[in-house]
Short mmCIF file of C-alpha atoms and ligand atoms in Angstrom, two decimals:
data_model
loop_
_atom_site.label_atom_id
_atom_site.label_comp_id
_atom_site.label_asym_id
_atom_site.label_seq_id
_atom_site.Cartn_x
_atom_site.Cartn_y
_atom_site.Cartn_z
CA MET A 1 23.23 27.53 -29.28
CA TYR A 2 22.05 23.81 -30.29
CA VAL A 3 22.60 20.52 -27.88
CA THR A 4 24.36 17.68 -29.27
CA LEU A 5 22.96 14.38 -28.36
CA GLU A 6 26.01 12.13 -27.65
CA PRO A 7 24.49 8.87 -30.18
CA LEU A 8 23.03 6.50 -29.19
CA MET A 9 25.46 3.03 -29.75
CA SER A 10 23.45 1.41 -33.04
CA VAL A 11 21.87 -2.35 -32.41
CA SER A 12 21.72 -4.30 -35.81
CA GLU A 13 17.59 -4.65 -35.90
CA LYS A 14 18.26 -7.89 -38.99
CA SER A 15 16.36 -10.82 -37.85
CA LEU A 16 18.23 -11.44 -34.53
CA THR A 17 17.30 -13.05 -31.65
CA HIS A 18 18.24 -12.09 -27.74
CA GLU A 19 19.21 -15.11 -25.06
CA HIS A 20 18.66 -13.87 -21.11
CA VAL A 21 17.40 -10.48 -21.39
CA PRO A 22 16.45 -8.03 -18.45
CA CYS A 23 13.04 -6.90 -18.36
CA PRO A 24 12.92 -4.01 -16.41
CA PHE A 25 9.26 -3.51 -16.22
CA CYS A 26 8.64 -5.28 -13.07
CA GLY A 27 10.56 -4.57 -9.85
CA LEU A 28 11.00 -9.16 -10.53
CA LEU A 29 13.49 -7.58 -12.90
CA CYS A 30 13.67 -11.40 -14.63
CA ASP A 31 17.13 -12.31 -16.97
CA ASP A 32 15.33 -14.48 -18.88
CA LEU A 33 14.36 -13.82 -21.63
CA GLN A 34 14.05 -14.69 -24.77
CA ILE A 35 13.21 -12.09 -27.86
CA ARG A 36 12.94 -12.03 -31.70
CA ILE A 37 12.74 -8.67 -32.57
CA ALA A 38 12.54 -8.51 -37.13
CA ASN A 39 11.83 -5.99 -39.37
CA GLY A 40 11.43 -3.64 -36.27
CA ASP A 41 9.05 -6.42 -34.22
CA ILE A 42 9.81 -6.77 -30.64
CA LYS A 43 8.74 -10.60 -30.23
CA ILE A 44 8.77 -12.02 -26.36
CA ILE A 45 9.89 -15.32 -27.37
CA ALA A 46 10.30 -17.54 -23.70
CA GLY A 47 10.14 -15.87 -20.60
CA GLY A 48 7.92 -13.44 -20.13
CA CYS A 49 4.64 -12.16 -18.74
CA THR A 50 1.77 -10.42 -20.06
CA ARG A 51 3.45 -6.90 -18.54
CA SER A 52 6.62 -7.55 -20.56
CA GLU A 53 4.58 -8.34 -23.23
CA ASN A 54 3.09 -4.75 -22.79
CA GLY A 55 5.89 -3.34 -22.15
CA PHE A 56 8.20 -4.13 -24.55
CA ALA A 57 5.42 -3.70 -27.83
CA THR A 58 6.92 -0.03 -28.87
CA THR A 59 4.50 2.47 -29.35
CA GLY A 60 3.78 6.58 -29.99
CA ASP A 61 4.83 9.45 -31.94
CA ASP A 62 8.93 10.68 -30.70
CA SER A 63 8.52 13.78 -31.75
CA PRO A 64 9.47 16.72 -29.04
CA ARG A 65 5.75 19.44 -27.93
CA ILE A 66 5.63 22.47 -27.00
CA ALA A 67 2.10 23.09 -25.55
CA GLY A 68 1.21 20.60 -28.57
CA GLU A 69 2.98 21.87 -31.60
CA THR A 70 5.28 19.44 -32.75
CA VAL A 71 9.01 21.12 -31.91
CA THR A 72 12.91 20.36 -32.80
CA LEU A 73 14.04 18.59 -29.99
CA ASP A 74 17.01 21.88 -29.60
CA LEU A 75 13.96 24.01 -29.22
CA ALA A 76 12.15 21.39 -26.48
CA ILE A 77 15.36 21.56 -24.28
CA ASN A 78 15.10 25.53 -24.49
CA HIS A 79 11.85 25.95 -23.67
CA ALA A 80 12.59 23.49 -20.49
CA ALA A 81 15.86 25.56 -19.56
CA GLU A 82 14.47 28.76 -19.59
CA LEU A 83 10.92 27.38 -16.80
CA LEU A 84 12.96 25.16 -15.19
CA GLY A 85 15.89 27.65 -14.65
CA ASN A 86 13.35 30.80 -13.80
CA ALA A 87 11.33 27.81 -11.26
CA ARG A 88 11.28 29.49 -7.80
CA ARG A 89 10.78 25.78 -6.08
CA PRO A 90 10.95 23.19 -9.06
CA LEU A 91 9.85 19.91 -8.00
CA ILE A 92 11.17 16.79 -9.94
CA GLY A 93 8.76 14.04 -10.00
CA GLY A 94 8.09 11.04 -11.66
CA LEU A 95 11.62 9.58 -11.75
CA GLU A 96 11.46 6.37 -13.63
CA THR A 97 14.35 6.18 -14.43
CA ASP A 98 17.35 3.98 -15.00
CA VAL A 99 20.81 5.35 -12.49
CA ARG A 100 21.99 7.78 -15.16
CA GLY A 101 18.24 8.75 -15.37
CA MET A 102 18.01 9.63 -11.10
CA ARG A 103 22.05 11.00 -11.56
CA ALA A 104 21.65 13.26 -14.05
CA ALA A 105 18.55 13.89 -11.69
CA LEU A 106 19.44 14.26 -9.16
CA ALA A 107 22.67 16.98 -10.69
CA LEU A 108 19.85 18.81 -11.93
CA ALA A 109 18.37 20.08 -9.04
CA ASP A 110 21.05 20.34 -7.02
CA ARG A 111 22.20 23.60 -10.26
CA ILE A 112 18.36 24.70 -9.84
CA GLY A 113 17.81 23.80 -6.43
CA ALA A 114 14.47 21.69 -6.39
CA ALA A 115 12.78 18.78 -4.36
CA LEU A 116 13.29 15.19 -6.06
CA ASP A 117 10.43 12.50 -5.35
CA HIS A 118 9.07 9.31 -6.81
CA THR A 119 5.85 8.39 -8.16
CA HIS A 120 6.24 5.72 -5.18
CA GLY A 121 7.15 8.50 -3.48
CA GLU A 122 4.49 7.35 -0.73
CA ASN A 123 4.61 3.16 -0.68
CA LEU A 124 8.17 3.41 -0.34
CA GLN A 125 8.70 5.82 2.90
CA ARG A 126 5.88 3.71 4.38
CA ASN A 127 8.75 1.49 3.94
CA LEU A 128 12.04 3.36 5.14
CA ARG A 129 10.77 4.73 7.84
CA VAL A 130 10.39 1.41 9.36
CA LEU A 131 14.49 0.78 8.67
CA GLN A 132 14.82 4.72 9.93
CA ASP A 133 12.73 4.51 12.93
CA ARG A 134 14.17 0.49 13.88
CA GLY A 135 16.30 -1.47 11.28
CA TRP A 136 13.82 -4.75 10.82
CA ILE A 137 14.64 -8.20 9.52
CA THR A 138 15.02 -9.09 5.53
CA THR A 139 16.42 -11.31 3.20
CA THR A 140 16.97 -11.01 -1.17
CA LEU A 141 14.85 -12.48 -3.43
CA SER A 142 17.64 -15.44 -4.11
CA GLU A 143 17.74 -16.62 -0.45
CA VAL A 144 13.48 -17.39 -0.56
CA ARG A 145 13.80 -18.87 -3.70
CA ASN A 146 16.86 -21.81 -2.79
CA ARG A 147 16.08 -21.45 0.70
CA ALA A 148 12.37 -20.50 2.53
CA ASP A 149 10.66 -23.45 3.88
CA LEU A 150 7.47 -21.96 4.38
CA ILE A 151 6.52 -17.73 2.70
CA VAL A 152 3.38 -16.55 3.73
CA VAL A 153 3.01 -14.07 0.82
CA LEU A 154 0.71 -10.93 2.69
CA GLY A 155 -2.08 -10.13 -0.50
CA SER A 156 -2.92 -11.82 -3.44
CA ALA A 157 -2.44 -8.49 -5.44
CA LEU A 158 1.64 -9.65 -5.15
CA PHE A 159 0.48 -12.19 -7.76
CA THR A 160 -0.38 -9.52 -10.00
CA SER A 161 2.00 -6.67 -9.81
CA PHE A 162 5.39 -9.03 -9.40
CA PRO A 163 3.57 -11.41 -11.86
CA ARG A 164 6.08 -14.14 -12.04
CA LEU A 165 6.80 -14.26 -8.82
CA VAL A 166 5.65 -18.11 -8.15
CA GLU A 167 7.42 -19.62 -11.38
CA ARG A 168 10.59 -17.62 -10.61
CA ILE A 169 10.76 -17.53 -7.13
CA PHE A 170 8.84 -20.00 -5.32
CA ALA A 171 8.69 -22.98 -7.08
CA PRO A 172 11.61 -22.57 -9.89
CA PRO A 173 12.09 -25.57 -11.92
CA THR A 174 15.60 -25.95 -10.05
CA THR A 175 16.96 -24.64 -6.95
CA MET A 176 21.06 -24.35 -5.45
CA VAL A 177 19.44 -26.22 -1.80
CA ASP A 178 18.90 -29.62 -3.23
CA ASP A 179 16.05 -30.45 -1.59
CA ALA A 180 15.35 -26.88 -1.02
CA LEU A 181 11.34 -27.39 -2.17
CA GLN A 182 10.00 -30.41 -1.09
CA ASN A 183 9.13 -28.77 2.05
CA ARG A 184 8.00 -25.22 1.03
CA ARG A 185 4.69 -24.31 1.48
CA LEU A 186 3.13 -21.17 0.06
CA ILE A 187 0.80 -19.74 2.20
CA VAL A 188 -1.56 -16.10 1.17
CA LEU A 189 -2.68 -14.36 4.28
CA GLY A 190 -5.96 -11.49 2.21
CA GLY A 191 -6.78 -10.13 -0.72
CA ARG A 192 -9.19 -10.76 -2.94
CA SER A 193 -10.27 -13.88 -3.23
CA ASP A 194 -10.63 -14.37 -7.22
CA TRP A 195 -7.53 -12.84 -8.29
CA PRO A 196 -5.26 -16.23 -10.70
CA VAL A 197 -3.90 -19.07 -9.30
CA PRO A 198 -0.31 -19.46 -10.18
CA GLU A 199 0.14 -23.21 -11.07
CA THR A 200 2.57 -24.80 -9.03
CA GLN A 201 4.08 -27.70 -7.09
CA ILE A 202 4.30 -26.69 -3.94
CA PRO A 203 1.17 -26.96 -1.04
CA LEU A 204 -0.60 -23.23 -1.68
CA GLU A 205 -3.11 -22.47 0.81
CA TYR A 206 -5.21 -18.92 0.85
CA ILE A 207 -6.56 -17.52 3.82
CA PRO A 208 -9.17 -14.69 2.88
CA ALA A 209 -8.16 -11.62 5.24
CA PRO A 210 -9.38 -8.04 4.80
CA MET A 211 -5.56 -5.74 3.91
CA GLU A 212 -6.82 -2.77 5.22
CA SER A 213 -6.79 -4.99 8.51
CA MET A 214 -3.76 -6.54 8.03
CA GLY A 215 -2.14 -4.63 11.34
CA GLU A 216 -4.06 -5.91 13.88
CA ILE A 217 -4.24 -9.55 11.81
CA VAL A 218 -0.27 -9.48 11.94
CA SER A 219 -0.27 -8.57 15.57
CA VAL A 220 -2.95 -10.77 16.66
CA LEU A 221 -0.50 -13.57 14.95
CA ARG A 222 1.94 -12.29 16.87
CA CYS A 223 0.66 -12.29 19.86
CA LEU A 224 -0.59 -16.22 19.19
CA ILE A 225 2.78 -16.95 18.05
CA ASP A 226 3.94 -15.94 21.72
CA GLU A 227 1.26 -17.66 23.44
CA ARG A 228 -0.06 -14.08 25.15
CA PRO A 229 -3.17 -14.29 26.55
CA ILE A 230 -5.57 -12.44 24.13
CA GLN A 231 -9.56 -10.90 25.88
CA ALA A 232 -10.93 -11.41 22.16
CA ALA A 233 -12.50 -14.01 19.79
CA THR A 234 -12.23 -11.91 16.65
CA VAL A 235 -9.60 -9.37 15.09
CA ALA A 236 -11.39 -7.34 12.03
CA GLY A 237 -14.67 -10.11 11.09
CA MET A 238 -11.82 -13.10 10.92
CA ASN A 239 -12.31 -15.74 13.45
CA ILE A 240 -9.28 -15.70 15.50
CA ASP A 241 -9.09 -19.34 16.02
CA SER A 242 -8.43 -19.31 12.76
CA LEU A 243 -5.15 -17.88 13.00
CA GLN A 244 -4.07 -21.41 15.01
CA PRO A 245 -2.71 -23.14 12.08
CA LEU A 246 -0.57 -20.24 10.39
CA ALA A 247 0.31 -20.12 13.77
CA GLU A 248 1.98 -23.18 14.34
CA ARG A 249 3.33 -23.58 10.71
CA ILE A 250 5.13 -20.32 11.60
CA ARG A 251 6.92 -21.52 14.59
CA GLN A 252 7.95 -24.69 13.02
CA ALA A 253 9.40 -22.84 10.34
CA SER A 254 12.61 -23.99 9.60
CA TYR A 255 13.54 -20.91 7.26
CA GLY A 256 10.43 -18.96 7.21
CA VAL A 257 9.95 -15.36 5.03
CA MET A 258 7.24 -12.96 5.09
CA ILE A 259 6.53 -10.68 2.01
CA TRP A 260 4.82 -8.18 1.15
CA SER A 261 4.41 -4.71 -0.94
CA THR A 262 3.88 -1.74 0.60
CA GLY A 263 1.32 -0.54 -2.25
CA ALA A 264 -1.36 -3.74 -1.67
CA LEU A 265 -1.51 -2.27 2.11
CA LYS A 266 -4.51 -0.46 2.75
CA GLY A 267 -5.68 0.99 5.36
CA ASP A 268 -5.42 4.54 6.95
CA HIS A 269 -1.39 3.68 7.70
CA PRO A 270 0.85 0.96 6.35
CA ASP A 271 3.64 2.47 7.77
CA LEU A 272 2.35 0.51 11.00
CA THR A 273 1.13 -2.83 9.51
CA VAL A 274 5.21 -2.80 8.67
CA GLN A 275 6.11 -1.63 12.08
CA CYS A 276 3.86 -5.43 13.26
CA ILE A 277 5.53 -7.79 10.43
CA SER A 278 8.95 -6.32 11.02
CA GLU A 279 8.27 -6.90 15.18
CA LEU A 280 7.07 -10.30 14.65
CA ILE A 281 10.03 -11.86 13.10
CA THR A 282 12.80 -9.23 15.39
CA ASP A 283 10.15 -12.34 17.67
CA LEU A 284 11.51 -14.99 15.70
CA ASN A 285 14.01 -14.52 15.62
CA ARG A 286 15.08 -14.99 18.95
CA GLU A 287 14.40 -18.88 18.56
CA GLN A 288 14.84 -19.77 15.07
CA ARG A 289 15.12 -18.01 11.07
CA PHE A 290 12.78 -15.80 9.76
CA ALA A 291 12.90 -13.06 7.78
CA GLY A 292 11.46 -10.38 5.51
CA LEU A 293 11.13 -9.38 2.16
CA PRO A 294 9.13 -5.72 1.22
CA LEU A 295 9.33 -5.56 -2.32
CA ALA A 296 9.25 -2.44 -4.60
CA ALA A 297 7.08 -2.02 -7.57
CA GLY A 298 9.32 -1.17 -9.86
CA ASP A 299 9.89 2.01 -12.50
CA GLY A 300 13.10 3.06 -11.06
CA ASP A 301 11.51 3.07 -7.58
CA VAL A 302 15.11 1.53 -5.96
CA SER A 303 17.23 2.93 -8.09
CA ALA A 304 16.20 6.37 -7.65
CA TYR A 305 16.27 5.72 -3.76
CA GLN A 306 19.43 4.34 -3.21
CA ALA A 307 21.38 6.95 -5.65
CA CYS A 308 20.09 10.11 -3.62
CA THR A 309 20.58 7.95 -0.21
CA TRP A 310 23.94 7.69 -1.63
CA GLN A 311 23.96 10.97 -3.31
CA THR A 312 22.18 13.54 -0.96
CA GLY A 313 22.94 11.26 3.03
CA TYR A 314 18.40 10.87 2.16
CA PRO A 315 16.22 9.04 0.65
CA LEU A 316 13.92 11.35 -1.59
CA ARG A 317 11.48 13.32 -0.51
CA VAL A 318 14.87 15.56 -0.50
CA ASP A 319 15.40 19.49 -1.14
CA LEU A 320 18.46 20.98 -2.72
CA ALA A 321 16.85 24.55 -2.91
CA SER A 322 18.61 25.74 0.66
CA GLY A 323 22.26 23.84 -0.66
CA LYS A 324 22.47 21.23 1.20
CA PRO A 325 20.24 17.69 1.47
CA VAL A 326 16.56 18.62 3.63
CA TYR A 327 15.09 15.56 3.70
CA ASP A 328 11.02 16.22 4.92
CA PRO A 329 9.38 12.31 3.51
CA TYR A 330 5.45 14.55 4.65
CA HIS A 331 5.97 17.36 3.46
CA LEU A 332 8.10 16.65 0.20
CA SER A 333 5.34 14.35 -1.93
CA THR A 334 4.76 15.69 -5.21
CA ALA A 335 1.43 16.61 -3.93
CA ARG A 336 1.67 18.52 -1.37
CA ALA A 337 5.41 19.88 -2.57
CA LEU A 338 2.63 20.85 -5.48
CA ALA A 339 0.16 22.27 -3.53
CA ASP A 340 2.18 24.14 -1.22
CA GLY A 341 3.68 25.97 -3.98
CA ALA A 342 6.23 23.89 -6.04
CA ASP A 343 6.46 26.59 -9.28
CA ALA A 344 7.45 23.39 -11.91
CA LEU A 345 7.44 20.53 -12.17
CA LEU A 346 10.14 18.27 -14.14
CA TRP A 347 8.34 14.67 -14.74
CA VAL A 348 10.37 11.56 -16.25
CA SER A 349 8.82 8.04 -16.93
CA SER A 350 11.09 6.66 -18.77
CA PHE A 351 8.73 2.70 -18.98
CA ASP A 352 4.85 3.22 -19.06
CA THR A 353 2.94 5.49 -21.60
CA THR A 354 0.55 5.92 -18.22
CA HIS A 355 2.23 6.82 -15.70
CA GLU A 356 1.17 10.59 -16.34
CA PRO A 357 2.13 13.52 -14.04
CA PRO A 358 -0.40 14.83 -10.75
CA ASP A 359 -3.12 16.78 -12.47
CA THR A 360 -2.68 20.41 -11.25
CA THR A 361 -1.68 23.85 -12.84
CA VAL A 362 1.93 24.39 -12.84
CA PRO A 363 4.33 24.48 -15.84
CA THR A 364 5.61 21.36 -16.25
CA VAL A 365 7.94 19.70 -18.15
CA VAL A 366 7.63 15.88 -19.27
CA LEU A 367 10.04 13.29 -20.68
CA GLY A 368 8.37 10.35 -21.00
CA ARG A 369 7.76 7.48 -23.05
CA ASN A 370 6.84 7.60 -26.48
CA GLY A 371 3.05 7.31 -26.82
CA MET A 372 2.18 8.57 -23.61
CA GLN A 373 -1.63 9.79 -22.70
CA MET A 374 -1.93 12.36 -20.69
CA THR A 375 -4.89 14.57 -19.47
CA ARG A 376 -3.08 17.40 -19.42
CA GLU A 377 -0.71 18.71 -22.15
CA PRO A 378 2.39 19.89 -20.41
CA GLU A 379 3.86 23.25 -21.47
CA VAL A 380 7.32 20.59 -22.46
CA PHE A 381 6.48 16.79 -22.88
CA ILE A 382 10.14 15.49 -24.15
CA PRO A 383 9.37 11.42 -25.72
CA VAL A 384 11.98 8.85 -24.31
CA GLY A 385 13.85 6.15 -24.58
CA VAL A 386 12.69 2.97 -22.14
CA PRO A 387 16.17 1.34 -20.30
CA GLY A 388 16.49 -1.97 -21.31
CA LEU A 389 14.62 -1.35 -24.62
CA ASN A 390 16.02 1.50 -26.44
CA HIS A 391 19.12 2.18 -24.46
CA ALA A 392 20.90 -0.30 -22.38
CA GLY A 393 20.84 1.32 -18.16
CA THR A 394 21.32 0.21 -15.30
CA VAL A 395 18.49 -0.54 -12.30
CA PHE A 396 17.94 -2.43 -8.59
CA ARG A 397 15.40 -4.72 -7.85
CA GLY A 398 12.59 -4.74 -5.64
CA ASP A 399 15.02 -6.66 -3.36
CA ALA A 400 17.04 -3.81 -3.72
CA VAL A 401 20.38 -5.25 -2.82
CA VAL A 402 21.18 -6.30 -6.96
CA SER A 403 21.25 -4.10 -10.02
CA LEU A 404 21.22 -5.41 -13.27
CA PRO A 405 23.14 -3.96 -16.28
CA LEU A 406 19.83 -3.48 -18.97
CA ARG A 407 20.35 -3.64 -23.05
CA GLN A 408 19.52 -1.37 -25.90
CA LEU A 409 17.37 -4.07 -28.23
CA VAL A 410 16.68 -2.41 -30.89
CA ASP A 411 18.13 1.47 -32.69
CA SER A 412 16.04 4.41 -31.67
CA SER A 413 16.50 8.02 -31.81
CA LEU A 414 14.73 8.95 -28.90
CA PRO A 415 17.60 9.76 -26.18
CA ALA A 416 17.96 8.93 -23.27
CA ALA A 417 16.44 10.40 -20.26
CA ALA A 418 19.68 11.07 -18.64
CA GLU A 419 21.06 13.10 -22.68
CA VAL A 420 17.75 15.34 -21.42
CA VAL A 421 17.79 15.84 -17.84
CA GLN A 422 21.75 16.75 -18.46
CA ALA A 423 20.81 18.41 -21.93
CA ILE A 424 18.78 21.28 -19.95
CA ARG A 425 21.26 22.35 -17.11
CA THR A 426 24.69 22.65 -19.95
CA ARG A 427 21.81 25.35 -21.20
CA ILE A 428 20.88 26.87 -17.81
CA GLU A 429 24.77 26.92 -17.32
CA SER A 430 25.28 28.17 -20.44
CA GLN A 431 24.46 32.05 -18.42
CA GLU A 432 21.20 32.23 -21.69
CA VAL A 433 18.65 31.36 -18.84
CA PRO A 434 20.28 32.76 -14.99
CA CYS A 435 19.44 30.52 -12.18
S1 SF4 B 501 7.54 -9.93 -13.98
FE1 SF4 B 501 8.40 -8.60 -13.59
S2 SF4 B 501 11.05 -8.81 -14.79
FE2 SF4 B 501 9.75 -10.69 -14.69
S3 SF4 B 501 9.31 -10.58 -16.99
FE3 SF4 B 501 6.51 -10.15 -16.24
S4 SF4 B 501 7.00 -7.86 -16.02
FE4 SF4 B 501 9.61 -8.22 -16.46
#
């Protein structure tokens, strides 16, 4: 039996200039790129950054493989279906795909009784734990852009992870509120001091601080703002008095925002740091307006947990083996599930060729971006298209409030991850492969 995949929409590859192109390669999801395509070459003319230039560059060989040997797509799907259909404790990881890909992964997980986790699952759970336990007060990228008068960034690494954060959000050319930029101030607390300082018209101040102690530093800041007595002169090697001007600025802000990405929060318990930040913000809101903005990394992480939440009630790290969703954010991490007896892994990575599956002897099926470099050749490798480049799709932005449609920019023979996952499920359901 042969699997027929739906043909992709045809797009002319003659010289074409695309305006307002959304970029799927980080959580900012900038939608202002101008891209020219001539004879298959993609050039970003306006907007963009180094990360997007790498992302839109086409790469690699489009051939599926079984144990390193080139095979047809049908054979690869057959083999993947056999491997996953016969597994007793399958795991679907990576999940770096769009909403359609995630829905297909959930349907397959339901069919074969798999657990699900994302590449950035650990970072996602650090925020979600606080949201589940206590709730929080957060805002959106649009609100920050249009209203904030004080922006406190925890860790300079955010400027590397989200390269156009300053240009697009902190100091944009225009805002919806006329004088929003006039009194805006940007303060960076912690991170490497040798980060490339973004060019910006708004005043920027850098306060050196160790990221691994951010929880203690934010707790002290909370005491200073609240004018509570502190029985110490230093915190994490910093003189506590050096935090007093920041405490004062936060108290005076009309619309202050504190921004973090859990990937940049170091130390043993970044979730406790997020809790400290959240409690500080709750305190401030008794007398003024102040919000948090946790930024998710991208690679489809928010799309994955949103789709998983609306379909199962839980935000990933959920196991469908018993016929109903079981949520376990500790034991269902990719690393622990593999160590605890997962016997087959389906790894989905559609955006980044460097996001290979974990090094494991568990039989692995990889649906990856073509040109993916892997330390260990998987049992099955099926190249898939990039949402927003090879096929259309929908992904959520890093502030988790907006989903954007992505366009197909080039003709491609590469199937979408959703199509391959669905084909694997159909093959399993065809009763050739017992579950
Ligand atoms: S900042 Fe992120 S979304 Fe914007 S162009 Fe660069 S990689 Fe793309």
